[in-house]
Structure formats: structure tokens, C-alpha cells
Amino acid sequence: QYNFNLSGPLVKRKASYFVEFNRGETDDNELIRATVLDSSLNRVEVGSGFLLPRRNTSFSPRLDYAINTNNTLVARYNFFRFRAGDQGVGGFNLPERGFDVVSTSHNIQLTETAILNPTTINEVRFQYTHVRNENIRNNSVPALNVNSAFNSGGSQVGHSINERDSWELNNFTAKQMGTHAIKFGGRVRHVNVDDTSPSN
């Protein structure tokens, strides 16, 4: 596990930044217990441990900027990537059945806060997110499944992709009225999903 962060001022009393980086590396194990045939068609018991690597990386910078005495702007970006190798291996599933899983996301957030008067604050937020999930393996190789013995051949997931793009814009106003607080506003959202699955 690797972690790193850095922060400080960019312009005195005007702008500051914060940057964070994280990296995680995990090697799990899966046990294969199967019965296969050798070249002479004799039964052979297979029992072995198999390494399953998992890696994730994230990067998150942030900028705070004072536009003037009453208005501030905060900008954030987040990048995250996860990769896992040889998924699906274990039990009766032999190593050639493994496939890779990759997930990547980008997120951008902008927030502008305005002090309208001593009792009223208005905040505008915008967010955009792009997420891409993939299962990767060549499914042109036929699968061979022998019940309660072994599963071999291609993984059959092919190169499946799920992409999601979304954005949202919202605005709310908060007002303090004596012992009462009132908050009102609205939000607009849009989502687009593109899904491709060549499984089997």
C-alpha cells in the first residue's frame, strides 16, 4: 500500500491545493482441484495454488479559489483504476479459463458558493462522471466443461464493455430566518449507458 499527499497555498489568501495519490497491490491465491486426462487418456488429479493479482490506483487533486470576499470556487478531480488478473480460476476451472477485469473511472466536481447576504447562501454544483468496466479475454476458443471434473478452454466472456457517462447540475439556496432555516433548489441529471457483451 502506497500513499502520498501534498497540500499548500498557491496564492496567499486566494488559492490553495491538495493532491493525494494511492496505490494498492494485492496478490490473492485460489486453489484448483480438478480431474483431467493426460495424453494417454488416463485420469490425473490436479491440485495447485494459483496467483490472482489485484492492483488499484487513485489520484485526486483539489483546488480551492477565492473569487472575491463573497464567492469561492472548489474544483475536484478523481481518477481511479482497478485491475484484477485471472478471474474465474479455481475449483474445477483451469488457468486457461481466467479473464482480466479492468475498471476505470473519472470524476470532475465544481462547486461555487456565494454569500448573498448575512443570512443567505447560494451554492451551485456540477459533476461529471465517466466509468468504464471491462472483462477481457479471447472467447474464440471453445469452452470444454466436464461435469464434476474440470472446466477448460476459453473463458467465453470475450471483451465485454460497460460504459456509463453521467452529469448533474444542481443549485440550492439556504436562508436563515430567526430560529428557522429554509433550503430550496433543484437538480438536473443525465445518464448514458453503453453496454456490449459478446459472452458465449
PDB file of C-alpha atoms in Angstrom:
ATOM      1  CA  GLN A   1       0.000   0.000   0.000  1.00  0.00           C
ATOM      2  CA  TYR A   2       1.470   3.350  -1.080  1.00  0.00           C
ATOM      3  CA  ASN A   3       0.006   6.695  -0.012  1.00  0.00           C
ATOM      4  CA  PHE A   4       1.129  10.214  -0.834  1.00  0.00           C
ATOM      5  CA  ASN A   5      -0.432  13.635  -0.335  1.00  0.00           C
ATOM      6  CA  LEU A   6       0.703  17.204  -0.738  1.00  0.00           C
ATOM      7  CA  SER A   7      -1.045  20.471   0.059  1.00  0.00           C
ATOM      8  CA  GLY A   8      -0.293  24.165   0.374  1.00  0.00           C
ATOM      9  CA  PRO A   9      -1.091  27.673  -0.858  1.00  0.00           C
ATOM     10  CA  LEU A  10      -0.857  28.732  -4.497  1.00  0.00           C
ATOM     11  CA  VAL A  11      -1.727  32.396  -3.974  1.00  0.00           C
ATOM     12  CA  LYS A  12      -1.683  33.804  -0.441  1.00  0.00           C
ATOM     13  CA  ARG A  13      -5.234  34.112   0.958  1.00  0.00           C
ATOM     14  CA  LYS A  14      -6.556  33.416  -2.552  1.00  0.00           C
ATOM     15  CA  ALA A  15      -5.910  29.865  -3.735  1.00  0.00           C
ATOM     16  CA  SER A  16      -4.719  26.565  -2.282  1.00  0.00           C
ATOM     17  CA  TYR A  17      -4.325  22.998  -3.492  1.00  0.00           C
ATOM     18  CA  PHE A  18      -4.430  19.437  -2.221  1.00  0.00           C
ATOM     19  CA  VAL A  19      -3.165  16.352  -4.083  1.00  0.00           C
ATOM     20  CA  GLU A  20      -3.499  12.715  -2.992  1.00  0.00           C
ATOM     21  CA  PHE A  21      -2.170   9.544  -4.607  1.00  0.00           C
ATOM     22  CA  ASN A  22      -2.881   5.961  -3.531  1.00  0.00           C
ATOM     23  CA  ARG A  23      -1.628   2.638  -4.875  1.00  0.00           C
ATOM     24  CA  GLY A  24      -2.662  -0.792  -3.621  1.00  0.00           C
ATOM     25  CA  GLU A  25      -1.216  -4.145  -4.704  1.00  0.00           C
ATOM     26  CA  THR A  26      -2.706  -7.431  -3.509  1.00  0.00           C
ATOM     27  CA  ASP A  27      -1.799 -10.967  -4.560  1.00  0.00           C
ATOM     28  CA  ASP A  28      -4.521 -13.434  -3.584  1.00  0.00           C
ATOM     29  CA  ASN A  29      -4.460 -17.188  -4.064  1.00  0.00           C
ATOM     30  CA  GLU A  30      -7.058 -19.586  -5.430  1.00  0.00           C
ATOM     31  CA  LEU A  31      -6.967 -23.371  -5.208  1.00  0.00           C
ATOM     32  CA  ILE A  32      -7.526 -25.533  -8.286  1.00  0.00           C
ATOM     33  CA  ARG A  33      -8.843 -29.049  -7.602  1.00  0.00           C
ATOM     34  CA  ALA A  34      -9.747 -30.882 -10.794  1.00  0.00           C
ATOM     35  CA  THR A  35      -9.530 -34.215 -12.573  1.00  0.00           C
ATOM     36  CA  VAL A  36      -8.105 -34.116 -16.110  1.00  0.00           C
ATOM     37  CA  LEU A  37      -6.882 -36.585 -18.717  1.00  0.00           C
ATOM     38  CA  ASP A  38      -3.246 -36.962 -19.728  1.00  0.00           C
ATOM     39  CA  SER A  39      -2.042 -37.668 -23.287  1.00  0.00           C
ATOM     40  CA  SER A  40      -2.881 -41.373 -22.797  1.00  0.00           C
ATOM     41  CA  LEU A  41      -6.402 -40.518 -21.594  1.00  0.00           C
ATOM     42  CA  ASN A  42      -5.633 -41.559 -18.036  1.00  0.00           C
ATOM     43  CA  ARG A  43      -7.254 -39.716 -15.135  1.00  0.00           C
ATOM     44  CA  VAL A  44      -4.899 -37.280 -13.403  1.00  0.00           C
ATOM     45  CA  GLU A  45      -5.742 -35.358 -10.230  1.00  0.00           C
ATOM     46  CA  VAL A  46      -4.704 -31.704 -10.344  1.00  0.00           C
ATOM     47  CA  GLY A  47      -4.272 -29.695  -7.167  1.00  0.00           C
ATOM     48  CA  SER A  48      -2.391 -26.414  -7.168  1.00  0.00           C
ATOM     49  CA  GLY A  49      -2.453 -22.850  -5.911  1.00  0.00           C
ATOM     50  CA  PHE A  50      -2.879 -20.069  -8.444  1.00  0.00           C
ATOM     51  CA  LEU A  51      -1.901 -16.421  -8.036  1.00  0.00           C
ATOM     52  CA  LEU A  52      -4.602 -13.762  -8.581  1.00  0.00           C
ATOM     53  CA  PRO A  53      -3.073 -10.259  -8.766  1.00  0.00           C
ATOM     54  CA  ARG A  54      -5.176  -7.188  -7.971  1.00  0.00           C
ATOM     55  CA  ARG A  55      -3.984  -3.614  -8.468  1.00  0.00           C
ATOM     56  CA  ASN A  56      -5.737  -0.305  -7.796  1.00  0.00           C
ATOM     57  CA  THR A  57      -4.567   3.260  -8.329  1.00  0.00           C
ATOM     58  CA  SER A  58      -6.240   6.546  -7.404  1.00  0.00           C
ATOM     59  CA  PHE A  59      -5.251  10.170  -7.957  1.00  0.00           C
ATOM     60  CA  SER A  60      -7.199  13.120  -6.517  1.00  0.00           C
ATOM     61  CA  PRO A  61      -6.222  16.790  -6.902  1.00  0.00           C
ATOM     62  CA  ARG A  62      -8.315  19.640  -5.462  1.00  0.00           C
ATOM     63  CA  LEU A  63      -8.172  23.413  -5.970  1.00  0.00           C
ATOM     64  CA  ASP A  64      -9.798  25.996  -3.674  1.00  0.00           C
ATOM     65  CA  TYR A  65     -10.053  29.518  -5.088  1.00  0.00           C
ATOM     66  CA  ALA A  66     -11.497  32.661  -3.511  1.00  0.00           C
ATOM     67  CA  ILE A  67     -13.023  34.620  -6.391  1.00  0.00           C
ATOM     68  CA  ASN A  68     -13.773  37.549  -4.099  1.00  0.00           C
ATOM     69  CA  THR A  69     -14.837  38.109  -0.500  1.00  0.00           C
ATOM     70  CA  ASN A  70     -18.276  36.573  -1.104  1.00  0.00           C
ATOM     71  CA  ASN A  71     -17.645  33.909  -3.760  1.00  0.00           C
ATOM     72  CA  THR A  72     -15.480  30.785  -3.613  1.00  0.00           C
ATOM     73  CA  LEU A  73     -14.831  28.045  -6.161  1.00  0.00           C
ATOM     74  CA  VAL A  74     -13.776  24.470  -5.391  1.00  0.00           C
ATOM     75  CA  ALA A  75     -12.637  22.139  -8.214  1.00  0.00           C
ATOM     76  CA  ARG A  76     -12.002  18.433  -7.673  1.00  0.00           C
ATOM     77  CA  TYR A  77     -10.871  15.610  -9.934  1.00  0.00           C
ATOM     78  CA  ASN A  78     -10.696  11.932  -9.052  1.00  0.00           C
ATOM     79  CA  PHE A  79      -9.148   9.143 -11.103  1.00  0.00           C
ATOM     80  CA  PHE A  80      -9.488   5.504 -10.078  1.00  0.00           C
ATOM     81  CA  ARG A  81      -8.306   2.356 -11.860  1.00  0.00           C
ATOM     82  CA  PHE A  82      -8.695  -1.248 -10.738  1.00  0.00           C
ATOM     83  CA  ARG A  83      -7.253  -4.289 -12.492  1.00  0.00           C
ATOM     84  CA  ALA A  84      -7.591  -7.930 -11.464  1.00  0.00           C
ATOM     85  CA  GLY A  85      -5.967 -10.750 -13.403  1.00  0.00           C
ATOM     86  CA  ASP A  86      -7.056 -14.352 -13.967  1.00  0.00           C
ATOM     87  CA  GLN A  87     -10.525 -14.039 -12.510  1.00  0.00           C
ATOM     88  CA  GLY A  88     -12.699 -17.151 -12.625  1.00  0.00           C
ATOM     89  CA  VAL A  89      -9.818 -19.542 -11.928  1.00  0.00           C
ATOM     90  CA  GLY A  90     -10.271 -22.020  -9.088  1.00  0.00           C
ATOM     91  CA  GLY A  91     -12.128 -25.167  -8.183  1.00  0.00           C
ATOM     92  CA  PHE A  92     -12.760 -27.081 -11.422  1.00  0.00           C
ATOM     93  CA  ASN A  93     -11.788 -24.038 -13.545  1.00  0.00           C
ATOM     94  CA  LEU A  94      -8.285 -24.448 -15.010  1.00  0.00           C
ATOM     95  CA  PRO A  95      -5.954 -21.441 -15.568  1.00  0.00           C
ATOM     96  CA  GLU A  96      -6.912 -21.069 -19.242  1.00  0.00           C
ATOM     97  CA  ARG A  97     -10.436 -20.131 -18.099  1.00  0.00           C
ATOM     98  CA  GLY A  98      -9.151 -16.951 -16.468  1.00  0.00           C
ATOM     99  CA  PHE A  99     -10.003 -13.458 -17.650  1.00  0.00           C
ATOM    100  CA  ASP A 100      -8.945  -9.935 -16.683  1.00  0.00           C
ATOM    101  CA  VAL A 101     -11.213  -7.333 -15.093  1.00  0.00           C
ATOM    102  CA  VAL A 102     -10.432  -3.635 -15.597  1.00  0.00           C
ATOM    103  CA  SER A 103     -12.411  -0.751 -14.140  1.00  0.00           C
ATOM    104  CA  THR A 104     -11.585   2.931 -14.736  1.00  0.00           C
ATOM    105  CA  SER A 105     -13.436   5.996 -13.522  1.00  0.00           C
ATOM    106  CA  HIS A 106     -13.034   9.768 -13.903  1.00  0.00           C
ATOM    107  CA  ASN A 107     -14.956  12.241 -11.787  1.00  0.00           C
ATOM    108  CA  ILE A 108     -14.971  16.048 -12.010  1.00  0.00           C
ATOM    109  CA  GLN A 109     -16.748  18.264  -9.471  1.00  0.00           C
ATOM    110  CA  LEU A 110     -17.131  22.039  -9.483  1.00  0.00           C
ATOM    111  CA  THR A 111     -18.735  23.907  -6.581  1.00  0.00           C
ATOM    112  CA  GLU A 112     -19.341  27.660  -6.429  1.00  0.00           C
ATOM    113  CA  THR A 113     -20.575  29.143  -3.151  1.00  0.00           C
ATOM    114  CA  ALA A 114     -21.904  32.687  -2.908  1.00  0.00           C
ATOM    115  CA  ILE A 115     -22.772  34.624   0.243  1.00  0.00           C
ATOM    116  CA  LEU A 116     -25.705  36.727  -0.964  1.00  0.00           C
ATOM    117  CA  ASN A 117     -26.220  38.463   2.370  1.00  0.00           C
ATOM    118  CA  PRO A 118     -25.518  37.724   6.047  1.00  0.00           C
ATOM    119  CA  THR A 119     -28.413  35.212   6.186  1.00  0.00           C
ATOM    120  CA  THR A 120     -28.465  33.725   2.656  1.00  0.00           C
ATOM    121  CA  ILE A 121     -26.056  31.385   0.883  1.00  0.00           C
ATOM    122  CA  ASN A 122     -26.372  30.048  -2.674  1.00  0.00           C
ATOM    123  CA  GLU A 123     -24.446  27.036  -3.926  1.00  0.00           C
ATOM    124  CA  VAL A 124     -24.097  25.737  -7.486  1.00  0.00           C
ATOM    125  CA  ARG A 125     -22.654  22.261  -8.091  1.00  0.00           C
ATOM    126  CA  PHE A 126     -21.706  20.493 -11.311  1.00  0.00           C
ATOM    127  CA  GLN A 127     -20.465  16.904 -11.564  1.00  0.00           C
ATOM    128  CA  TYR A 128     -19.383  14.750 -14.492  1.00  0.00           C
ATOM    129  CA  THR A 129     -18.539  11.033 -14.155  1.00  0.00           C
ATOM    130  CA  HIS A 130     -17.227   8.551 -16.700  1.00  0.00           C
ATOM    131  CA  VAL A 131     -16.960   4.872 -15.707  1.00  0.00           C
ATOM    132  CA  ARG A 132     -15.685   2.054 -17.933  1.00  0.00           C
ATOM    133  CA  ASN A 133     -15.789  -1.599 -16.841  1.00  0.00           C
ATOM    134  CA  GLU A 134     -14.190  -4.328 -18.969  1.00  0.00           C
ATOM    135  CA  ASN A 135     -13.877  -8.104 -18.930  1.00  0.00           C
ATOM    136  CA  ILE A 136     -11.042  -9.085 -21.253  1.00  0.00           C
ATOM    137  CA  ARG A 137     -10.322 -12.464 -22.814  1.00  0.00           C
ATOM    138  CA  ASN A 138     -10.438 -14.049 -26.251  1.00  0.00           C
ATOM    139  CA  ASN A 139     -13.671 -16.062 -26.479  1.00  0.00           C
ATOM    140  CA  SER A 140     -12.876 -17.548 -29.901  1.00  0.00           C
ATOM    141  CA  VAL A 141     -11.517 -20.630 -28.093  1.00  0.00           C
ATOM    142  CA  PRO A 142     -14.394 -23.081 -27.345  1.00  0.00           C
ATOM    143  CA  ALA A 143     -15.088 -23.970 -23.736  1.00  0.00           C
ATOM    144  CA  LEU A 144     -14.890 -27.551 -22.552  1.00  0.00           C
ATOM    145  CA  ASN A 145     -16.838 -28.315 -19.370  1.00  0.00           C
ATOM    146  CA  VAL A 146     -16.725 -31.820 -17.915  1.00  0.00           C
ATOM    147  CA  ASN A 147     -19.184 -32.060 -15.041  1.00  0.00           C
ATOM    148  CA  SER A 148     -17.534 -32.535 -11.612  1.00  0.00           C
ATOM    149  CA  ALA A 149     -14.118 -32.943 -13.267  1.00  0.00           C
ATOM    150  CA  PHE A 150     -12.728 -29.830 -14.964  1.00  0.00           C
ATOM    151  CA  ASN A 151     -13.604 -26.715 -16.998  1.00  0.00           C
ATOM    152  CA  SER A 152     -11.150 -25.816 -19.719  1.00  0.00           C
ATOM    153  CA  GLY A 153     -10.893 -23.856 -22.976  1.00  0.00           C
ATOM    154  CA  GLY A 154     -11.772 -20.181 -23.404  1.00  0.00           C
ATOM    155  CA  SER A 155     -13.423 -18.122 -20.694  1.00  0.00           C
ATOM    156  CA  GLN A 156     -16.278 -17.052 -23.023  1.00  0.00           C
ATOM    157  CA  VAL A 157     -16.515 -13.510 -21.635  1.00  0.00           C
ATOM    158  CA  GLY A 158     -14.903 -12.054 -24.761  1.00  0.00           C
ATOM    159  CA  HIS A 159     -14.178  -8.346 -24.499  1.00  0.00           C
ATOM    160  CA  SER A 160     -17.285  -7.067 -22.733  1.00  0.00           C
ATOM    161  CA  ILE A 161     -17.539  -3.342 -22.025  1.00  0.00           C
ATOM    162  CA  ASN A 162     -19.910  -1.292 -19.927  1.00  0.00           C
ATOM    163  CA  GLU A 163     -19.515   2.481 -20.159  1.00  0.00           C
ATOM    164  CA  ARG A 164     -21.518   4.992 -18.152  1.00  0.00           C
ATOM    165  CA  ASP A 165     -21.437   8.755 -18.665  1.00  0.00           C
ATOM    166  CA  SER A 166     -23.399  10.962 -16.309  1.00  0.00           C
ATOM    167  CA  TRP A 167     -23.584  14.595 -15.369  1.00  0.00           C
ATOM    168  CA  GLU A 168     -25.681  16.599 -12.993  1.00  0.00           C
ATOM    169  CA  LEU A 169     -26.196  20.270 -12.209  1.00  0.00           C
ATOM    170  CA  ASN A 170     -27.856  21.428  -9.038  1.00  0.00           C
ATOM    171  CA  ASN A 171     -28.449  24.728  -7.317  1.00  0.00           C
ATOM    172  CA  PHE A 172     -29.757  25.377  -3.831  1.00  0.00           C
ATOM    173  CA  THR A 173     -30.262  28.400  -1.664  1.00  0.00           C
ATOM    174  CA  ALA A 174     -30.159  28.304   2.140  1.00  0.00           C
ATOM    175  CA  LYS A 175     -31.618  31.099   4.224  1.00  0.00           C
ATOM    176  CA  GLN A 176     -31.629  31.582   7.974  1.00  0.00           C
ATOM    177  CA  MET A 177     -34.788  33.259   9.294  1.00  0.00           C
ATOM    178  CA  GLY A 178     -34.517  33.670  13.034  1.00  0.00           C
ATOM    179  CA  THR A 179     -34.781  30.213  14.579  1.00  0.00           C
ATOM    180  CA  HIS A 180     -35.821  28.687  11.244  1.00  0.00           C
ATOM    181  CA  ALA A 181     -33.685  27.539   8.312  1.00  0.00           C
ATOM    182  CA  ILE A 182     -35.089  27.236   4.789  1.00  0.00           C
ATOM    183  CA  LYS A 183     -33.355  25.383   1.978  1.00  0.00           C
ATOM    184  CA  PHE A 184     -34.672  25.042  -1.575  1.00  0.00           C
ATOM    185  CA  GLY A 185     -33.321  24.352  -5.051  1.00  0.00           C
ATOM    186  CA  GLY A 186     -33.340  21.959  -7.996  1.00  0.00           C
ATOM    187  CA  ARG A 187     -31.289  19.406  -9.876  1.00  0.00           C
ATOM    188  CA  VAL A 188     -30.916  18.278 -13.497  1.00  0.00           C
ATOM    189  CA  ARG A 189     -29.352  14.889 -14.256  1.00  0.00           C
ATOM    190  CA  HIS A 190     -28.428  12.955 -17.408  1.00  0.00           C
ATOM    191  CA  VAL A 191     -27.133   9.389 -17.724  1.00  0.00           C
ATOM    192  CA  ASN A 192     -25.982   7.492 -20.810  1.00  0.00           C
ATOM    193  CA  VAL A 193     -25.078   3.772 -20.686  1.00  0.00           C
ATOM    194  CA  ASP A 194     -23.327   1.864 -23.487  1.00  0.00           C
ATOM    195  CA  ASP A 195     -23.150  -1.887 -22.876  1.00  0.00           C
ATOM    196  CA  THR A 196     -21.510  -4.531 -25.080  1.00  0.00           C
ATOM    197  CA  SER A 197     -21.484  -8.204 -24.099  1.00  0.00           C
ATOM    198  CA  PRO A 198     -20.173 -10.824 -26.554  1.00  0.00           C
ATOM    199  CA  SER A 199     -20.368 -13.567 -23.905  1.00  0.00           C
ATOM    200  CA  ASN A 200     -20.772 -17.029 -25.473  1.00  0.00           C
TER     201      ASN A 200
END
